[in-house]
mmCIF file of C-alpha atoms in Angstrom:
data_model
loop_
_atom_site.group_PDB
_atom_site.id
_atom_site.type_symbol
_atom_site.label_atom_id
_atom_site.label_comp_id
_atom_site.label_asym_id
_atom_site.label_seq_id
_atom_site.Cartn_x
_atom_site.Cartn_y
_atom_site.Cartn_z
ATOM 1 C CA MET V 302 -6.154 -14.864 6.987
ATOM 2 C CA PHE V 303 -3.061 -16.962 7.572
ATOM 3 C CA LEU V 304 -1.835 -16.124 4.066
ATOM 4 C CA ASN V 305 -2.020 -12.422 4.943
ATOM 5 C CA TYR V 306 0.444 -12.964 7.794
ATOM 6 C CA ILE V 307 2.832 -14.773 5.476
ATOM 7 C CA LYS V 308 2.388 -12.067 2.839
ATOM 8 C CA ASP V 309 3.100 -9.396 5.484
ATOM 9 C CA PHE V 310 6.228 -11.234 6.553
ATOM 10 C CA PHE V 311 7.630 -11.378 3.008
ATOM 11 C CA THR V 312 6.649 -7.833 2.040
ATOM 12 C CA LEU V 313 8.092 -6.420 5.278
ATOM 13 C CA LYS V 314 11.287 -8.298 4.561
ATOM 14 C CA LEU V 315 11.444 -6.678 1.096
ATOM 15 C CA VAL V 316 10.601 -3.261 2.535
ATOM 16 C CA ASN V 317 13.357 -3.538 5.150
ATOM 17 C CA LYS V 318 15.826 -4.625 2.473
ATOM 18 C CA ASN V 319 14.857 -1.663 0.271
ATOM 19 C CA MET V 320 15.032 0.780 3.202
ATOM 20 C CA ALA V 321 18.719 -0.003 3.569
ATOM 21 C CA ASN V 322 19.226 1.517 0.093
ATOM 22 C CA VAL V 323 17.049 4.609 0.602
ATOM 23 C CA LYS V 324 18.861 7.896 0.247
ATOM 24 C CA LEU V 325 16.881 10.749 1.724
ATOM 25 C CA SER V 326 17.278 13.937 -0.249
ATOM 26 C CA SER V 327 16.717 17.364 1.172
ATOM 27 C CA THR V 328 15.608 20.532 -0.475
ATOM 28 C CA ASP V 329 15.186 24.126 0.618
ATOM 29 C CA ALA V 330 12.142 24.694 -1.603
ATOM 30 C CA LYS V 331 8.876 26.019 -0.208
ATOM 31 C CA ILE V 332 6.003 23.562 0.092
ATOM 32 C CA LYS V 333 3.454 23.916 -2.691
ATOM 33 C CA THR V 334 2.151 20.350 -3.140
ATOM 34 C CA VAL V 335 1.204 17.957 -0.355
ATOM 35 C CA GLY V 336 0.428 14.254 -0.419
ATOM 36 C CA ILE V 337 -1.283 12.681 2.576
ATOM 37 C CA LEU V 338 -1.281 8.947 3.217
ATOM 38 C CA PHE V 339 -3.931 7.990 5.793
ATOM 39 C CA ASP V 340 -4.611 4.767 7.650
ATOM 40 C CA GLU V 341 -8.371 4.896 8.083
ATOM 41 C CA SER V 342 -8.261 2.172 10.741
ATOM 42 C CA TYR V 343 -7.084 4.609 13.422
ATOM 43 C CA PHE V 344 -7.918 8.049 12.079
ATOM 44 C CA THR V 345 -11.141 9.377 10.573
ATOM 45 C CA GLU V 346 -10.630 13.163 10.826
ATOM 46 C CA LYS V 347 -9.250 13.544 7.295
ATOM 47 C CA GLU V 348 -11.216 16.701 6.537
ATOM 48 C CA ALA V 349 -10.042 18.505 9.685
ATOM 49 C CA LEU V 350 -6.425 17.789 8.793
ATOM 50 C CA VAL V 351 -6.935 19.017 5.216
ATOM 51 C CA GLN V 352 -8.673 22.193 6.445
ATOM 52 C CA GLU V 353 -5.702 22.958 8.705
ATOM 53 C CA LEU V 354 -3.336 22.653 5.739
ATOM 54 C CA ILE V 355 -5.560 24.948 3.679
ATOM 55 C CA ALA V 356 -5.554 27.443 6.570
ATOM 56 C CA VAL V 357 -1.740 27.727 6.455
ATOM 57 C CA GLY V 358 -1.768 28.526 2.746
ATOM 58 C CA ILE V 359 -1.710 25.230 0.829
ATOM 59 C CA PRO V 360 -4.276 25.457 -2.011
ATOM 60 C CA PRO V 361 -6.858 22.605 -1.886
ATOM 61 C CA GLU V 362 -6.077 21.610 -5.477
ATOM 62 C CA ASN V 363 -2.463 20.940 -4.454
ATOM 63 C CA ILE V 364 -3.417 18.405 -1.766
ATOM 64 C CA ARG V 365 -3.677 14.741 -2.798
ATOM 65 C CA ILE V 366 -4.989 12.087 -0.451
ATOM 66 C CA LEU V 367 -4.605 8.316 -0.490
ATOM 67 C CA VAL V 368 -6.446 6.231 2.103
ATOM 68 C CA PHE V 369 -5.552 2.750 3.339
ATOM 69 C CA LYS V 370 -8.363 0.572 4.617
ATOM 70 C CA ASN V 371 -7.869 -2.882 6.150
ATOM 71 C CA ALA V 372 -10.807 -4.397 4.260
ATOM 72 C CA ILE V 373 -12.890 -2.962 1.437
ATOM 73 C CA LYS V 374 -16.457 -4.117 1.103
ATOM 74 C CA LYS V 375 -17.740 -5.022 -2.347
ATOM 75 C CA ASN V 376 -20.083 -2.100 -3.101
ATOM 76 C CA GLU V 377 -18.468 0.470 -0.841
ATOM 77 C CA THR V 378 -17.874 3.954 -2.283
ATOM 78 C CA PHE V 379 -15.157 6.349 -1.172
ATOM 79 C CA GLU V 380 -14.555 10.063 -1.213
ATOM 80 C CA TYR V 381 -10.814 9.612 -1.793
ATOM 81 C CA PRO V 382 -8.712 7.020 -3.642
ATOM 82 C CA THR V 383 -8.543 3.972 -1.388
ATOM 83 C CA PHE V 384 -6.474 0.813 -1.339
ATOM 84 C CA SER V 385 -6.207 -2.211 0.897
ATOM 85 C CA HIS V 386 -3.848 -4.998 1.787
ATOM 86 C CA LYS V 387 -5.291 -6.958 -1.126
ATOM 87 C CA ASP V 388 -3.766 -4.487 -3.613
ATOM 88 C CA LEU V 389 -0.224 -5.296 -2.466
ATOM 89 C CA SER V 390 1.481 -8.178 -4.252
ATOM 90 C CA TRP V 391 3.870 -10.687 -2.707
ATOM 91 C CA THR V 392 6.758 -8.788 -4.304
ATOM 92 C CA ALA V 393 5.814 -5.492 -2.580
ATOM 93 C CA THR V 394 4.346 -3.873 -5.700
ATOM 94 C CA PHE V 395 0.897 -2.476 -6.433
ATOM 95 C CA GLU V 396 -1.422 -3.133 -9.359
ATOM 96 C CA ASN V 397 -3.820 -0.362 -8.309
ATOM 97 C CA SER V 398 -3.296 2.552 -10.713
ATOM 98 C CA GLU V 399 -4.277 5.175 -8.128
ATOM 99 C CA VAL V 400 -1.594 3.929 -5.743
ATOM 100 C CA LYS V 401 1.029 3.836 -8.517
ATOM 101 C CA GLU V 402 0.115 7.375 -9.557
ATOM 102 C CA PHE V 403 0.313 8.614 -5.947
ATOM 103 C CA MET V 404 3.741 7.021 -5.432
ATOM 104 C CA GLY V 405 5.032 8.438 -8.715
ATOM 105 C CA GLN V 406 3.893 12.000 -8.101
ATOM 106 C CA ARG V 407 6.579 14.388 -6.869
ATOM 107 C CA PHE V 408 5.205 16.091 -3.753
ATOM 108 C CA ASP V 409 7.000 18.825 -1.878
ATOM 109 C CA LEU V 410 5.675 17.243 1.334
ATOM 110 C CA LEU V 411 4.368 13.748 2.068
ATOM 111 C CA ILE V 412 2.515 13.304 5.345
ATOM 112 C CA SER V 413 2.485 9.633 6.304
ATOM 113 C CA TYR V 414 -0.386 9.765 8.759
ATOM 114 C CA TYR V 415 -0.194 6.360 10.406
ATOM 115 C CA ASP V 416 1.470 5.285 13.618
ATOM 116 C CA ILE V 417 1.103 1.495 13.322
ATOM 117 C CA PRO V 418 3.511 -0.012 10.736
ATOM 118 C CA LYS V 419 1.640 -1.956 8.062
ATOM 119 C CA SER V 420 3.444 -3.258 5.010
ATOM 120 C CA PRO V 421 1.243 -1.548 2.337
ATOM 121 C CA LEU V 422 1.683 1.827 4.034
ATOM 122 C CA LEU V 423 5.426 1.350 4.443
ATOM 123 C CA VAL V 424 5.771 0.417 0.763
ATOM 124 C CA VAL V 425 3.900 3.539 -0.392
ATOM 125 C CA THR V 426 5.937 5.814 1.887
ATOM 126 C CA GLY V 427 9.223 4.183 0.957
ATOM 127 C CA GLN V 428 8.627 4.291 -2.796
ATOM 128 C CA SER V 429 7.101 7.771 -2.853
ATOM 129 C CA LYS V 430 8.954 10.397 -4.884
ATOM 130 C CA ALA V 431 8.179 13.105 -2.301
ATOM 131 C CA LEU V 432 10.975 15.570 -1.555
ATOM 132 C CA PHE V 433 10.242 15.884 2.177
ATOM 133 C CA LYS V 434 8.525 13.141 4.195
ATOM 134 C CA VAL V 435 6.923 13.591 7.595
ATOM 135 C CA GLY V 436 5.548 10.862 9.825
ATOM 136 C CA PHE V 437 5.219 9.526 13.334
ATOM 137 C CA ALA V 438 8.151 8.588 15.554
ATOM 138 C CA SER V 439 6.756 5.066 16.003
ATOM 139 C CA ILE V 440 7.483 4.256 12.334
ATOM 140 C CA ASP V 441 10.933 3.242 11.072
ATOM 141 C CA LYS V 442 13.189 6.284 11.071
ATOM 142 C CA LYS V 443 14.667 5.457 7.668
ATOM 143 C CA LEU V 444 11.414 6.340 5.901
ATOM 144 C CA ASN V 445 10.883 9.951 6.947
ATOM 145 C CA HIS V 446 12.948 13.106 7.084
ATOM 146 C CA PHE V 447 11.033 14.394 10.081
ATOM 147 C CA MET V 448 9.187 12.477 12.813
ATOM 148 C CA ILE V 449 6.696 13.747 15.369
ATOM 149 C CA ASN V 450 6.264 11.902 18.655
ATOM 150 C CA THR V 451 2.486 11.700 19.204
ATOM 151 C CA THR V 452 -0.402 9.402 18.293
ATOM 152 C CA ALA V 453 -2.593 9.468 15.194
ATOM 153 C CA GLU V 454 -5.708 10.256 17.232
ATOM 154 C CA ASN V 455 -4.101 13.480 18.434
ATOM 155 C CA TYR V 456 -4.057 15.262 15.069
ATOM 156 C CA SER V 457 -4.112 18.793 16.529
ATOM 157 C CA VAL V 458 -0.763 18.209 18.294
ATOM 158 C CA PHE V 459 0.672 16.590 15.163
ATOM 159 C CA LEU V 460 -0.386 19.528 12.986
ATOM 160 C CA SER V 461 0.733 22.239 15.381
ATOM 161 C CA GLU V 462 4.184 20.615 15.680
ATOM 162 C CA LEU V 463 4.400 20.071 11.921
ATOM 163 C CA ILE V 464 3.491 23.665 11.097
ATOM 164 C CA LYS V 465 5.804 25.026 13.780
ATOM 165 C CA TYR V 466 8.811 23.105 12.451
ATOM 166 C CA LEU V 467 8.013 23.738 8.798
ATOM 167 C CA LYS V 468 8.099 27.464 9.579
ATOM 168 C CA ILE V 469 11.401 27.045 11.431
ATOM 169 C CA LEU V 470 12.806 25.155 8.436
ATOM 170 C CA ASN V 471 11.502 27.975 6.209
ATOM 171 C CA LYS V 472 9.346 25.633 4.139
ATOM 172 C CA LEU V 473 6.053 27.529 4.650
#
């Protein structure tokens, strides 16, 4: 347990150092592919969020989900690719192939659905190749292009604001 705090300290230090070099790009392209990064510790309504995205015209096959879980039990099975703090190395890299693949995929929109900063989630968001990143206002503002000021439990407000502004930005 104590080693996890030390590991968090060093990985957050690396993440903060790398965030200083992040250059956010912008694009006027319409959103066709969506990646969603969930923190399962505070939010369990994944399906409702996905159904809302499908309702606004995103095909289900174009939505990829990656779930973070604080601790994974030995024989636990998951509906979506899942990773934990254990998958993050001391140098802020991942050995988990599903996480590497998610970070390397070029999404039109990445929804970072977590409002408590945790080093594995920050690393995935920061190293993602997504063209447009959306997250919560409580997370470091260098990571996302667009931030919504609400809590993770209030997904209906988050989605209504997201959809409203994506239409204003002519991305939907």
